[in-house]
Each structure stands twice: as structure tokens, then as C-alpha cells.
C-alpha positions as a LaTeX table, in Angstrom:
\begin{tabular}{lrrr}
\hline
Residue & $x$ (\AA) & $y$ (\AA) & $z$ (\AA) \\
\hline
Met1 & 31.69 & $-100.62$ & $-68.18$ \\
Ile2 & 30.56 & $-97.48$ & $-68.33$ \\
Ser3 & 28.83 & $-97.07$ & $-71.21$ \\
Asp4 & 26.24 & $-93.60$ & $-70.15$ \\
Thr5 & 26.12 & $-92.36$ & $-66.85$ \\
Asn6 & 22.99 & $-91.80$ & $-66.93$ \\
Asp7 & 22.29 & $-94.80$ & $-66.04$ \\
Ile8 & 24.55 & $-94.91$ & $-62.42$ \\
Ile9 & 24.09 & $-90.84$ & $-61.89$ \\
Glu10 & 21.27 & $-89.44$ & $-60.30$ \\
Lys11 & 22.97 & $-85.54$ & $-60.59$ \\
Val12 & 26.22 & $-83.87$ & $-61.16$ \\
Leu13 & 26.73 & $-82.79$ & $-57.83$ \\
Ile14 & 30.00 & $-80.97$ & $-58.38$ \\
Asp15 & 31.33 & $-81.11$ & $-62.39$ \\
Glu16 & 35.27 & $-81.56$ & $-63.60$ \\
Glu17 & 35.74 & $-77.73$ & $-64.15$ \\
Ser18 & 34.55 & $-76.99$ & $-60.35$ \\
Ile19 & 37.43 & $-79.11$ & $-58.90$ \\
Asn20 & 39.62 & $-77.93$ & $-60.86$ \\
Leu21 & 39.54 & $-75.11$ & $-60.28$ \\
Arg22 & 39.23 & $-75.90$ & $-56.65$ \\
Ile23 & 42.05 & $-77.59$ & $-55.45$ \\
Lys24 & 44.22 & $-74.85$ & $-57.49$ \\
Lys25 & 42.61 & $-72.38$ & $-54.50$ \\
Leu26 & 43.47 & $-75.42$ & $-51.93$ \\
Ala27 & 46.76 & $-75.52$ & $-53.38$ \\
Ser28 & 47.58 & $-71.66$ & $-52.80$ \\
Tyr29 & 46.22 & $-71.97$ & $-49.52$ \\
Ile30 & 48.20 & $-74.93$ & $-48.14$ \\
Asn31 & 51.04 & $-73.27$ & $-50.63$ \\
Asp32 & 51.62 & $-70.02$ & $-48.12$ \\
His33 & 50.90 & $-72.09$ & $-45.41$ \\
Tyr34 & 54.73 & $-74.27$ & $-46.36$ \\
Lys35 & 56.10 & $-71.50$ & $-48.01$ \\
Asn36 & 59.02 & $-71.13$ & $-45.42$ \\
Glu37 & 59.00 & $-74.39$ & $-44.68$ \\
Asp38 & 61.60 & $-77.16$ & $-46.63$ \\
Thr39 & 59.93 & $-80.45$ & $-47.44$ \\
Leu40 & 56.42 & $-81.71$ & $-47.43$ \\
Ile41 & 55.54 & $-84.85$ & $-47.36$ \\
Met42 & 52.37 & $-85.50$ & $-48.98$ \\
Val43 & 50.13 & $-88.30$ & $-47.83$ \\
Gly44 & 47.40 & $-90.01$ & $-49.92$ \\
Ile45 & 44.82 & $-92.40$ & $-48.60$ \\
Leu46 & 44.52 & $-95.26$ & $-50.55$ \\
Lys47 & 42.63 & $-96.11$ & $-53.09$ \\
Gly48 & 39.55 & $-92.63$ & $-53.34$ \\
Ser49 & 42.73 & $-89.78$ & $-53.27$ \\
Val50 & 45.12 & $-90.66$ & $-55.45$ \\
Met51 & 43.39 & $-88.28$ & $-57.87$ \\
Phe52 & 42.96 & $-85.20$ & $-55.79$ \\
Met53 & 46.27 & $-85.78$ & $-54.95$ \\
Ser54 & 48.00 & $-85.90$ & $-58.02$ \\
Glu55 & 45.81 & $-82.80$ & $-59.64$ \\
Leu56 & 47.16 & $-80.87$ & $-55.97$ \\
Ala57 & 50.19 & $-81.70$ & $-56.29$ \\
Lys58 & 51.00 & $-80.77$ & $-59.27$ \\
His59 & 50.16 & $-77.02$ & $-58.13$ \\
Ile60 & 52.34 & $-76.98$ & $-54.42$ \\
Lys61 & 55.82 & $-74.84$ & $-54.76$ \\
Val62 & 57.69 & $-77.08$ & $-51.48$ \\
Asp63 & 59.22 & $-79.52$ & $-51.91$ \\
Thr64 & 57.47 & $-83.14$ & $-51.90$ \\
Asn65 & 57.65 & $-86.05$ & $-50.93$ \\
Leu66 & 54.55 & $-88.35$ & $-52.39$ \\
Glu67 & 53.61 & $-90.45$ & $-49.85$ \\
Phe68 & 50.47 & $-93.30$ & $-49.69$ \\
Met69 & 48.86 & $-94.99$ & $-47.22$ \\
Ala70 & 45.46 & $-97.81$ & $-47.53$ \\
Val71 & 42.54 & $-97.82$ & $-44.75$ \\
Ser72 & 39.58 & $-100.02$ & $-45.01$ \\
Ser73 & 36.82 & $-99.61$ & $-42.77$ \\
Tyr74 & 33.68 & $-99.82$ & $-45.71$ \\
Gly75 & 34.17 & $-103.33$ & $-47.47$ \\
Ala76 & 31.76 & $-102.97$ & $-50.35$ \\
Gly77 & 29.45 & $-100.87$ & $-48.40$ \\
Thr78 & 28.09 & $-97.54$ & $-48.14$ \\
Thr79 & 28.28 & $-96.69$ & $-45.18$ \\
Ser80 & 31.65 & $-97.11$ & $-42.45$ \\
Thr81 & 32.09 & $-100.42$ & $-40.14$ \\
Gly82 & 34.04 & $-98.05$ & $-37.40$ \\
Asn83 & 36.46 & $-100.90$ & $-37.13$ \\
Val84 & 39.77 & $-99.13$ & $-39.51$ \\
Lys85 & 42.09 & $-101.02$ & $-40.52$ \\
Ile86 & 46.38 & $-100.21$ & $-41.93$ \\
Leu87 & 46.95 & $-102.01$ & $-44.80$ \\
Lys88 & 49.52 & $-100.17$ & $-45.93$ \\
Asp89 & 52.29 & $-98.06$ & $-44.08$ \\
Leu90 & 54.05 & $-95.40$ & $-44.63$ \\
Asp91 & 57.33 & $-96.00$ & $-46.29$ \\
Thr92 & 58.98 & $-92.89$ & $-44.87$ \\
Asp93 & 59.64 & $-91.62$ & $-41.03$ \\
Ile94 & 57.38 & $-88.49$ & $-40.24$ \\
Lys95 & 60.11 & $-87.62$ & $-37.41$ \\
Asp96 & 59.89 & $-83.87$ & $-37.16$ \\
Lys97 & 58.79 & $-83.88$ & $-40.97$ \\
Asn98 & 55.46 & $-82.04$ & $-42.34$ \\
Val99 & 52.86 & $-84.07$ & $-42.98$ \\
Leu100 & 49.94 & $-83.74$ & $-45.15$ \\
Leu101 & 46.93 & $-85.72$ & $-45.08$ \\
Val102 & 45.15 & $-85.53$ & $-48.44$ \\
Glu103 & 41.36 & $-87.61$ & $-48.02$ \\
Asp104 & 38.41 & $-86.56$ & $-51.15$ \\
Ile105 & 36.18 & $-87.48$ & $-48.69$ \\
Ile106 & 35.55 & $-87.21$ & $-44.80$ \\
Asp107 & 32.32 & $-88.74$ & $-43.74$ \\
Thr108 & 31.66 & $-90.22$ & $-40.15$ \\
Gly109 & 35.47 & $-89.17$ & $-39.68$ \\
Asn110 & 36.23 & $-91.89$ & $-37.45$ \\
Thr111 & 38.07 & $-93.40$ & $-39.84$ \\
Leu112 & 40.93 & $-90.30$ & $-40.59$ \\
Tyr113 & 40.90 & $-89.78$ & $-36.75$ \\
Lys114 & 42.02 & $-92.87$ & $-35.53$ \\
Leu115 & 44.72 & $-92.59$ & $-38.71$ \\
Lys116 & 45.92 & $-89.10$ & $-37.48$ \\
Thr117 & 46.10 & $-90.77$ & $-33.67$ \\
Asn118 & 48.73 & $-93.01$ & $-35.01$ \\
Leu119 & 50.67 & $-90.82$ & $-36.77$ \\
Glu120 & 51.26 & $-88.34$ & $-34.24$ \\
Lys121 & 52.73 & $-90.98$ & $-31.95$ \\
Arg122 & 55.27 & $-90.89$ & $-34.98$ \\
Asp123 & 56.46 & $-87.28$ & $-33.61$ \\
Pro124 & 55.97 & $-85.09$ & $-37.32$ \\
Lys125 & 56.69 & $-81.42$ & $-36.65$ \\
Asp126 & 53.20 & $-80.75$ & $-38.66$ \\
Ile127 & 49.91 & $-82.78$ & $-39.60$ \\
Lys128 & 47.43 & $-80.90$ & $-41.60$ \\
Ile129 & 44.01 & $-82.32$ & $-42.79$ \\
Val130 & 43.23 & $-81.53$ & $-47.11$ \\
Thr131 & 40.30 & $-83.59$ & $-48.41$ \\
Leu132 & 38.72 & $-82.61$ & $-51.68$ \\
Leu133 & 34.58 & $-83.75$ & $-50.26$ \\
Asp134 & 33.54 & $-82.81$ & $-46.08$ \\
Lys135 & 30.19 & $-84.14$ & $-46.08$ \\
Pro136 & 30.41 & $-82.64$ & $-41.78$ \\
Glu137 & 26.15 & $-83.55$ & $-41.36$ \\
Arg138 & 27.53 & $-87.49$ & $-41.24$ \\
Arg139 & 30.37 & $-86.86$ & $-38.56$ \\
Thr140 & 30.37 & $-88.58$ & $-35.63$ \\
Ile141 & 33.75 & $-87.54$ & $-34.40$ \\
Asp142 & 35.02 & $-83.97$ & $-33.76$ \\
Ile143 & 37.54 & $-83.60$ & $-36.04$ \\
Lys144 & 37.37 & $-80.98$ & $-39.43$ \\
Pro145 & 40.02 & $-80.43$ & $-42.43$ \\
Asp146 & 42.26 & $-77.65$ & $-42.38$ \\
Trp147 & 41.34 & $-77.18$ & $-46.16$ \\
Tyr148 & 37.87 & $-78.49$ & $-47.77$ \\
Gly149 & 37.15 & $-78.07$ & $-51.65$ \\
Phe150 & 33.95 & $-78.72$ & $-51.48$ \\
Lys151 & 30.87 & $-78.66$ & $-48.31$ \\
Ile152 & 28.73 & $-81.80$ & $-50.00$ \\
Pro153 & 25.12 & $-83.43$ & $-48.41$ \\
Asp154 & 24.81 & $-86.42$ & $-46.86$ \\
Glu155 & 24.56 & $-87.85$ & $-50.06$ \\
Phe156 & 26.58 & $-91.58$ & $-51.88$ \\
Val157 & 28.51 & $-90.03$ & $-54.40$ \\
Val158 & 31.72 & $-91.19$ & $-57.04$ \\
Gly159 & 33.65 & $-90.42$ & $-59.09$ \\
Phe160 & 36.08 & $-88.68$ & $-59.39$ \\
Gly161 & 38.84 & $-90.62$ & $-57.33$ \\
Leu162 & 35.19 & $-92.00$ & $-54.83$ \\
Asp163 & 34.20 & $-95.42$ & $-56.09$ \\
Tyr164 & 31.04 & $-97.91$ & $-55.21$ \\
Asp165 & 32.63 & $-101.30$ & $-54.92$ \\
Gln166 & 35.61 & $-100.19$ & $-56.57$ \\
Ser167 & 33.46 & $-98.71$ & $-59.51$ \\
Tyr168 & 33.53 & $-95.51$ & $-60.80$ \\
Arg169 & 36.25 & $-93.65$ & $-59.33$ \\
Asn170 & 37.39 & $-92.70$ & $-63.46$ \\
Leu171 & 34.86 & $-90.23$ & $-63.75$ \\
Pro172 & 35.97 & $-86.14$ & $-64.17$ \\
Phe173 & 33.16 & $-85.02$ & $-62.01$ \\
Ile174 & 31.64 & $-85.47$ & $-58.37$ \\
Gly175 & 28.03 & $-87.29$ & $-59.49$ \\
Val176 & 25.51 & $-88.51$ & $-57.22$ \\
Leu177 & 24.95 & $-91.89$ & $-57.83$ \\
Lys178 & 21.53 & $-93.22$ & $-58.47$ \\
Arg179 & 20.15 & $-95.45$ & $-55.39$ \\
Glu180 & 18.44 & $-98.53$ & $-57.26$ \\
Val181 & 22.35 & $-98.93$ & $-58.23$ \\
Tyr182 & 23.41 & $-99.84$ & $-54.62$ \\
Glu183 & 20.38 & $-100.66$ & $-52.80$ \\
Gly184 & 19.66 & $-103.21$ & $-56.26$ \\
\hline
\end{tabular}
């Protein structure tokens, strides 16, 4: 139970209002890109993207199908293991379809690169990437989002879908987790 976020959060990095305003702006870019298309398949990467994808989808004007994939590369730690496993695959065939990968955060880029490579083999018409958070200084592989909400420094963040060991996803803001929480 989170009784007081002061016990776990060092500082609020991005407040709820700023997140919501930026999501509306991202939706406008995406709407412009897909304005002449019939359908968009939004693929949320579970579990972190759920809150971001839910808010983003509300503002998308093109007919949209929501899909989800579950992939893992973290375990219970704070850094990626580098081994990417697909735990839940798509239920829809994406051949000749416009696909928008929806991520909560791009860190090293390894997971997203492997996932995008996997999906490209399925012959979609187009694959674009939108992420709420981009942490470019941690990137170890050359992959960039087509759209991003916020570039953030190399700090361990939670909230708005992002977790530490499955906790703190429900915070309405993005906060820097205190080191003693994950090092203690």
C-alpha cells in the first residue's frame, strides 16, 4: 500500500497535467500521420504501456484496433537482462496493416529492437513507434521512436504505468524512485 509517496519518491519528474497535455499533442501528430488511412493497429507492450495507451487511444481519430503483447527482459531488477521473451503474442494478423507500437519507456532499446524486428517479418504496411518516455543516454542499440512524450535523464522512474517489481504503476505522475527502495 502506498500511504505516502514521500516514502518512495525522491521527486516528481513529470506531473499528471503535463503528461495529459503531451499525450494530446502526440495524438495530434499520430492523427496527422494516419489521416488518409482506414485502420490503425495500436500494439501496447504490457504491462507498462497500458495507462499511456489508454489515454492516447482516446484522442486517436482513425479507426483503431487495440492489441497487446507481453515481453520480458527485466525480471525483478532495475536493468534489462538483454534476453527478450515474448510472453503474449498478437491475436491479429498485421500483414499489410499500419502498426503503432506503444511503449512506456525506451531505455537500452534492445527489447523494442527485437520486438520490431519480429513484427517486421509479419509484413505490416508500416510500423511506427510512440513512447511516453525516452531515455537516450542509456541506448545501446540504434532505435529511435517516431514520437515521444518526454526525454528523461538516466534515473529509475515509476508511475503512470512504469513499475518497480510490479509496484507503483498506479501513480498518476512519473516520479524518481528513491534508491533505498530498490537498493535496500
